[in-house]
Structures are given as structure tokens and as C-alpha cells.
C-alpha positions as CSV (number, residue, x, y, z in Angstrom):
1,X,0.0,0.0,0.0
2,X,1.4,3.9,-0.7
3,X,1.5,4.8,3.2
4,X,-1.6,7.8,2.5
5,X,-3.8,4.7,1.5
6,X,-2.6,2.7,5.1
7,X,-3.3,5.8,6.8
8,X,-6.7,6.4,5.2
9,X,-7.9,2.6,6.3
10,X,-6.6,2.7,9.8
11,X,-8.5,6.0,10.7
12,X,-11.6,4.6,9.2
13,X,-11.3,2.0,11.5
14,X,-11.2,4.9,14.8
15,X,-14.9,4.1,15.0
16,X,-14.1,0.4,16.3
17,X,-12.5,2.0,19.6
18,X,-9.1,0.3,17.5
19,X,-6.6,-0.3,20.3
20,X,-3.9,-1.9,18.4
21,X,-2.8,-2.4,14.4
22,X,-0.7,-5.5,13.9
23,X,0.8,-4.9,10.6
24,X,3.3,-7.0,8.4
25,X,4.1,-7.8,4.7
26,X,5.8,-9.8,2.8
27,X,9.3,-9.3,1.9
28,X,8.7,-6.9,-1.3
29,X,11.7,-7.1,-3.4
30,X,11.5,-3.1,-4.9
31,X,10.3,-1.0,-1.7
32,X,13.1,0.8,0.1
33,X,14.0,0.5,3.7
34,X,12.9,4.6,4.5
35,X,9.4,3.6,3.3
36,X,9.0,1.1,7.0
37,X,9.9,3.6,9.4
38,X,8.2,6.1,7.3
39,X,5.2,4.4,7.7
40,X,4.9,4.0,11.2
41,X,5.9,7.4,11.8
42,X,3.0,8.1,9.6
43,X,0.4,6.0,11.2
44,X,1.5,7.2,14.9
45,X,0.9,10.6,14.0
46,X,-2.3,9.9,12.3
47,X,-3.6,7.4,15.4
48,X,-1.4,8.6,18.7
49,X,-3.7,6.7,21.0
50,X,-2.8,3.1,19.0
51,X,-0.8,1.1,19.6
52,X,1.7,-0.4,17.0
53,X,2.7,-4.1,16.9
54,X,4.3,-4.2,13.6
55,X,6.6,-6.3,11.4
56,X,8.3,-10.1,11.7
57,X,11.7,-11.2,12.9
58,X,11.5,-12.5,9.4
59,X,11.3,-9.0,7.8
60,X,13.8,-7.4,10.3
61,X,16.5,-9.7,8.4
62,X,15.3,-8.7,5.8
63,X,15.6,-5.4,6.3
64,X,19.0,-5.4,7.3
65,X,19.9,-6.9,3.3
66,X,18.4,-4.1,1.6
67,X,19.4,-1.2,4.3
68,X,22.9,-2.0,5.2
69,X,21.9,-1.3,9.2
70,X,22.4,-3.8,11.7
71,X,19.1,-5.4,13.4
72,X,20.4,-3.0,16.6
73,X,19.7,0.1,14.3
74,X,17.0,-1.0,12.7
75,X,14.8,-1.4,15.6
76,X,16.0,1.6,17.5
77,X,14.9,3.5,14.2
78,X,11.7,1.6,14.5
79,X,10.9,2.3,18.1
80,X,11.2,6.1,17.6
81,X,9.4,6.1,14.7
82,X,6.2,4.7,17.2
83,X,7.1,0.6,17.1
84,X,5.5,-0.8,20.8
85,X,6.1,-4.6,19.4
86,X,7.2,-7.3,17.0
87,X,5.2,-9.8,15.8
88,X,5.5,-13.0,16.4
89,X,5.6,-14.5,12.9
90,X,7.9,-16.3,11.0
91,X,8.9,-18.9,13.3
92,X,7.4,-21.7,11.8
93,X,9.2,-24.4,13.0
94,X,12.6,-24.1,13.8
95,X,13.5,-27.8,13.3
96,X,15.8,-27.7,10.5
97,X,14.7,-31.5,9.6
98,X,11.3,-29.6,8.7
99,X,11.9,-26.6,8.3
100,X,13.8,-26.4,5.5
101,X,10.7,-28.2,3.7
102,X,8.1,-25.4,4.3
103,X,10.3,-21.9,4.1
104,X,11.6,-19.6,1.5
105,X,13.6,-17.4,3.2
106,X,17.2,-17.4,5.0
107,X,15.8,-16.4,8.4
108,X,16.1,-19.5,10.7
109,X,16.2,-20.1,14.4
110,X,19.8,-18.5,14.7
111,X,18.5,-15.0,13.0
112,X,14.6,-15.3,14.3
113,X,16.2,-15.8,18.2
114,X,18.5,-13.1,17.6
115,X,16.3,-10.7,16.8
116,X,13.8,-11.2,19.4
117,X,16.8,-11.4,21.8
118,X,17.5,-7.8,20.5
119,X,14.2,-6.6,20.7
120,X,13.7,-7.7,24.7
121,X,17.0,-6.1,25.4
122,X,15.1,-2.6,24.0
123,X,12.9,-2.9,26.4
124,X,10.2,-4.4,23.6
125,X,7.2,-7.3,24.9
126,X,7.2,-9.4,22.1
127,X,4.5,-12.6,21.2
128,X,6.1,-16.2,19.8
129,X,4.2,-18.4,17.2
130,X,4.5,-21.9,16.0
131,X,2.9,-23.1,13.0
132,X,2.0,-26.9,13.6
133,X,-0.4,-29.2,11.6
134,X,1.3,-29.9,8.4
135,X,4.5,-32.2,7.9
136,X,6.2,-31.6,11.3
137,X,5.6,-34.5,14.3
138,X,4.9,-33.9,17.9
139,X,8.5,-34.0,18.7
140,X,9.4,-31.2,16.3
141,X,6.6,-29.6,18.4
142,X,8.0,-29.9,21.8
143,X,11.6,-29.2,20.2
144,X,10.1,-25.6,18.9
145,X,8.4,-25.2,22.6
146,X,11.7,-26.1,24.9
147,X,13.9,-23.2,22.5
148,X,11.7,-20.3,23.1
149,X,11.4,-21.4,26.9
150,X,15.2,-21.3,26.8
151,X,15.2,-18.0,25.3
152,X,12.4,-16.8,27.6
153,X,14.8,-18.0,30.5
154,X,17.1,-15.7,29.1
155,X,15.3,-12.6,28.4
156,X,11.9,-12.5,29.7
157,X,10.5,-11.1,26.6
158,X,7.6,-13.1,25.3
159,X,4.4,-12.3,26.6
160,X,2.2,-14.4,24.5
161,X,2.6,-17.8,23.2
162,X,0.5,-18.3,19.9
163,X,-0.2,-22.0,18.3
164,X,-1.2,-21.0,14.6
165,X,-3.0,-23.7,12.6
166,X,-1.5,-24.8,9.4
167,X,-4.6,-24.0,6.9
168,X,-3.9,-27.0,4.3
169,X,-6.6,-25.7,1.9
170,X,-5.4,-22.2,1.5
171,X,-7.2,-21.0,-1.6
172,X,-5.3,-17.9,-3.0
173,X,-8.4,-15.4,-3.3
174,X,-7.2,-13.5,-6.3
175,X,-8.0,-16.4,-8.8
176,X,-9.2,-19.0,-6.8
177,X,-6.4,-21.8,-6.8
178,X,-4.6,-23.4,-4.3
179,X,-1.1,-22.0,-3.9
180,X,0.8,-25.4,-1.2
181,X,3.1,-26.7,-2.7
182,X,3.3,-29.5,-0.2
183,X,-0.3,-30.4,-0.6
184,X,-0.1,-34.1,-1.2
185,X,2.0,-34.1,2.0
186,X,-0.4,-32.5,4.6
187,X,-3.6,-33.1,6.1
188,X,-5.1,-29.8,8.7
189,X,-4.6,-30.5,11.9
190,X,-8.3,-31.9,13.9
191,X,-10.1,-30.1,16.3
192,X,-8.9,-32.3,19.0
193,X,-5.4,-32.5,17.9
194,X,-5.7,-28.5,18.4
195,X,-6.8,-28.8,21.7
196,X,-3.8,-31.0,22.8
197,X,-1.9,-28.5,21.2
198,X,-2.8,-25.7,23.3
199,X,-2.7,-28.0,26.3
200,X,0.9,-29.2,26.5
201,X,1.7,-25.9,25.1
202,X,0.5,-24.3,28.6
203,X,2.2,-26.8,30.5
204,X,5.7,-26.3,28.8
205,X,5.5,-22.6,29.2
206,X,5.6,-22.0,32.7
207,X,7.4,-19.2,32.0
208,X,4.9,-16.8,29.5
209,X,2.3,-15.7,30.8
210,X,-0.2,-16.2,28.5
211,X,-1.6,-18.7,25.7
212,X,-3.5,-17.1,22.9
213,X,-5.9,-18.7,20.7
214,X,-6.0,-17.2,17.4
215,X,-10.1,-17.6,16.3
216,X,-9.4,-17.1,12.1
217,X,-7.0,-20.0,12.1
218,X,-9.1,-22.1,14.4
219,X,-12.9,-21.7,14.0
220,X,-14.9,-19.9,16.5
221,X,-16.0,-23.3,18.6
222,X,-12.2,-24.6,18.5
223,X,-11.3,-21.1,19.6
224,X,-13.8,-21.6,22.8
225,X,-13.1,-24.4,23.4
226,X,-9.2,-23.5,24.2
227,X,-10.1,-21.6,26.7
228,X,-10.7,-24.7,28.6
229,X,-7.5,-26.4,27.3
230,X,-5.1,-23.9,28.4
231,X,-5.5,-20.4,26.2
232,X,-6.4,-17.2,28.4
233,X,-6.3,-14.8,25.3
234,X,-8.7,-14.8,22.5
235,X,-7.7,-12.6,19.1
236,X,-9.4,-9.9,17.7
237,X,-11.2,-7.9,17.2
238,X,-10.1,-8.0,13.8
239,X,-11.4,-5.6,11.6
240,X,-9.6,-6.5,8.4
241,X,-7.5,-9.5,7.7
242,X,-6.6,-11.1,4.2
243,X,-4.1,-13.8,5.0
244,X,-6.4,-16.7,5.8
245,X,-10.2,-17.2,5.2
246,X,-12.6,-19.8,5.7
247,X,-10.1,-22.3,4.4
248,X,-10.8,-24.9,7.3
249,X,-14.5,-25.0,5.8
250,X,-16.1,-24.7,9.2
251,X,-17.6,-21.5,8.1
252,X,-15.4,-19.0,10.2
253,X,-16.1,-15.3,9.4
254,X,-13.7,-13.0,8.6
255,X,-14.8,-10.4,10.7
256,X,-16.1,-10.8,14.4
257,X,-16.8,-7.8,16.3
258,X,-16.1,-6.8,20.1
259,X,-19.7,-8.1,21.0
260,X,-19.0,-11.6,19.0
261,X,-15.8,-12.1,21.4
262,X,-17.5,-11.5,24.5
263,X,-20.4,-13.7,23.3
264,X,-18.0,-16.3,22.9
265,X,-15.8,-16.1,26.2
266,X,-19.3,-15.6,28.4
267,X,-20.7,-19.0,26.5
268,X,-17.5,-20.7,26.9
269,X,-17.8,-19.9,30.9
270,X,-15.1,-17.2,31.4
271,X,-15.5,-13.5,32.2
272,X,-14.5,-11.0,29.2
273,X,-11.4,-8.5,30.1
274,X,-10.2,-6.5,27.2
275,X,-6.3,-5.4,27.0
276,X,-4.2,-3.8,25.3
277,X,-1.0,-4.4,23.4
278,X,0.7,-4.0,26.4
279,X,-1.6,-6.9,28.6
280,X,-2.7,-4.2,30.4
281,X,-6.6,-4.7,31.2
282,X,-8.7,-1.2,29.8
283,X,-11.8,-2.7,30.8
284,X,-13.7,-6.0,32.7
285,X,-17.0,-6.8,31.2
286,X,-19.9,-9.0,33.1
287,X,-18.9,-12.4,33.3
288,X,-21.5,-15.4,32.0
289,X,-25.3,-15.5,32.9
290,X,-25.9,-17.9,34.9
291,X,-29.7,-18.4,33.5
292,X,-28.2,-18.7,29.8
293,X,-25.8,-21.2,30.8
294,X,-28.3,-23.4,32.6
295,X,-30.7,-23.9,29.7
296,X,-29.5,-25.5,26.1
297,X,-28.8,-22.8,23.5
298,X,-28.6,-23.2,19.9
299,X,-25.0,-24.5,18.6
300,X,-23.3,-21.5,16.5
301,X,-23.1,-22.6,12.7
């Protein structure tokens, strides 16, 4: 997007009482270095009030190719131009044995680690992914788990540990066809399978404090149903996302509003409190009603 165009969407999304914009790309090949800082700059000034968690480890390295800086330069540059976070992205799995199957880039565990090692030292929270559910075994799992406990040990960074479900029918919505090239080799991970996920996930973390569950890759039912296998934090509200969409066919929207997510936390059993970017709470919302919960209510479809 020209950065006037970025700007233009995010205020028209002020209405949503927008507390956060997680933005990242891919790794454009022309674009110049200025134009990332630029942008931020741009979008602080526009929306002071928001917070910005903005960009991959992944496009940090990359980064550093086309502007010469070190990764120590390039996020001080970032932070004064308005950057509050990383995301967590790009991780994958670190497992070479895998890894080297299902990424196109040069940023590995070694550049990834030291990046969000970087980041913490600047004083940034950052989150930590893993992408499971598609040619990687349970032990690759746990391997990707116990190195960003390590690093966690180290720098107390992380503040958000975020499962991310491998969507094996990813249909590219420009013309419609299926862009995996490892399609004959994967199968989405089940419901349940999700659910252990999040589970062991929670117990090998005793060190971050929290668990997200990320409702787009997961389907809204899945994504209540984590909250009773371990997650604390549910994602959104998204207003606008384009990466993934209804590719596990169980119907998930691509939008849910504030209302939806406390819907879905009350009928899961748990008492809504919104945060920000920082996990600091803004607001605590009326837990479940007990008269709902004691009565059947139609299943969401």
C-alpha cells in the first residue's frame, strides 16, 4: 500500500474504539528501507492513541539486506518512529529436519532468536508463534516449545505464546487456486489434535504468561473451546484480515466484532477483560449469565 492509502484505512477504522494495528508484509523485493519507518511514523501521527505491533523477525532480516543497518539500528529506528512490538511471525518451525521443507527465506532459528533477543534487550514485549499441523511430528513440536522457553529463561521477553493452525486448503483469493506446494503431503490438523496442542503448550510454558488462541485459524467453537485447554487470550477484534479465510471450511467469518468475542468467552464460561497491546486490562466486562448457561442454547453454525 502507498503509506496515504494505510493511513486512510486505519482512521476509518477509529470508530471500532481500535486499540492496536498488527501490521506486516511480505518481503517486497523493490520497496526501500525509508518507506518502513516512514510508515509508522506516519500512522503514529495519524492514530497517537494506537498502539503499533508491527513487522516479523523475518522482515527485520530482511531489512537489514536491503538497508545495510544492523538489526540493533534498525529497531532503535523503528521504536522512535512509534514501534510498541514485534510480531511474532515467522517462526514456523525451527527444526531444520522440517523446516527447511516449508520456508523460502534465510531467516532460521539463529537470526529469528536473535532478533527477538534484540528486541527484549530494548525494552520491547514481544509474542512467539508456532505453526503446527502440516508435515512436522509432535517431537518437532516440543523441540520448537523447549527453544523459546530457553530464550524466555534468558530474556523474559515473550508475553504471548501463539499455536497457529496450518490452513492446508489455502485457496489464493485472487484467482481462486490453491497456492501449497506441499499439498499431497499435509492433512489440517483436527479439532482435538488443536486442543492438545494448546494443552501441552500451557504446560511447557511456565514461564509466559499467556496462551492465545487465534479464532481465524481455528474456528470460533475450537477457539472456545481453548479456553478450557489452556489459552487465556482470545484474538481480535479484527477488523480487516486477508491472509487466511474460511479455508478450514467450518464457516469462520472473517470479521467478528467486540460483542462476538464477549459472546463467545461468556458462552465458553469465562469472564471477558479486554487489554491492550501491552496486557494491560482497559476494561472488565460482566462475566457469564448464569440463566443462559443453565438452559441449552442453539449451537453456532
Amino acid at each position: 500500500m502507498r503509506i496515504e492509502e494505510a493511513v486512510r484505512l486505519a482512521k476509518a477504522m477509529q470508530g471500532e474504539n481500535l486499540t492496536e494495528l498488527h501490521i506486516v508484509n511480505g518481503l517486497h523485493p523493490n520497496l526501500p528501507w525509508r518507506y518502513y519507518p516512514r510508515s509508522l511514523s506516519e500512522l503514529k501521527k495519524a492514530l497517537p492513541e494506537v498502539s503499533l505491533k508491527a513487522f516479523t523477525a523475518t522482515e527485520i532480516h530482511h531489512f537489514e539486506t536491503i538497508s545495510g543497518l544492523s538489526a540493533s539500528e534498525i529497531l532503535d529506528e523503528l521504536i522512535e518512529a512509534g514501534l510498541e512490538s514485534l510480531t511474532g511471525g515467522g517462526a514456523e518451525i525451527f527444526d531444520w529436519e522440517v523446516r527447511q521443507h516449508i520456508v523460502d527465506h534465510r531467516t532460521h532459528w539463529e537470526d529469528w532468536s536473535r532478533i527477538h533477543r534484540l528486541a527484549h534487550e530494548k525494552g520491547l514485549k514481544t509474542p512467539c508463534t508456532m505453526l503446527y499441523g502440516h508435515i512436522e511430528e509432535p517431537r518437532h513440536r516440543v523441540d520448537h516449545v523447549l527453544r523459546l522457553r530457553e530464550l524466555q529463561d534468558e530474556t523474559g521477553g515473550f508475553q504471548v505464546f501463539i499455536p497457529l493452525r496450518y490452513q492446508h486448503d489455502f485457496v489464493d483469493m485472487k484467482d481462486g487456486k490453491v497456492r501449497n506446494r506441499l499439498q499431497a503431503r499435509t492433512q489440517m490438523a483436527t479439532g482435538a489434535e488443536a486442543l492438545k496442542t494448546f494443552a501441552v503448550s500451557r504446560l511447557l510454558f511456565d514461564n509466559v504468561p499467556h496462551v492465545k488462541v487465534f479464532w481465524v485459524m481455528h474456528g470460533v467453537q475450537t477457539a472456545q473451546l481453548a479456553l478450557q485447554h489452556g489459552a487465556d487470550d482470545m484474538d481480535g477484534s479484527v477488523v480487516e484480515y486477508k491472509i487466511t479465510h474460511d479455508a478450514d471450511n467450518y464457516g469462520t467469518p472473517n470479521k467478528l466484532t467486540r460483542d462476538d468475542l464477549l459472546d463467545l468467552i461468556r458462552d465458553a464460561g469465562f469472564q471477558p477483560v479486554e487489554r491492550n497491546t501491552r496486557y494491560e486490562i482497559i476494561r472488565e466486562y460482566d462475566g457469564p449469565d448464569p440463566a443462559r448457561r443453565e438452559s441449552p442454547q442453539p449451537m453456532r453454525v
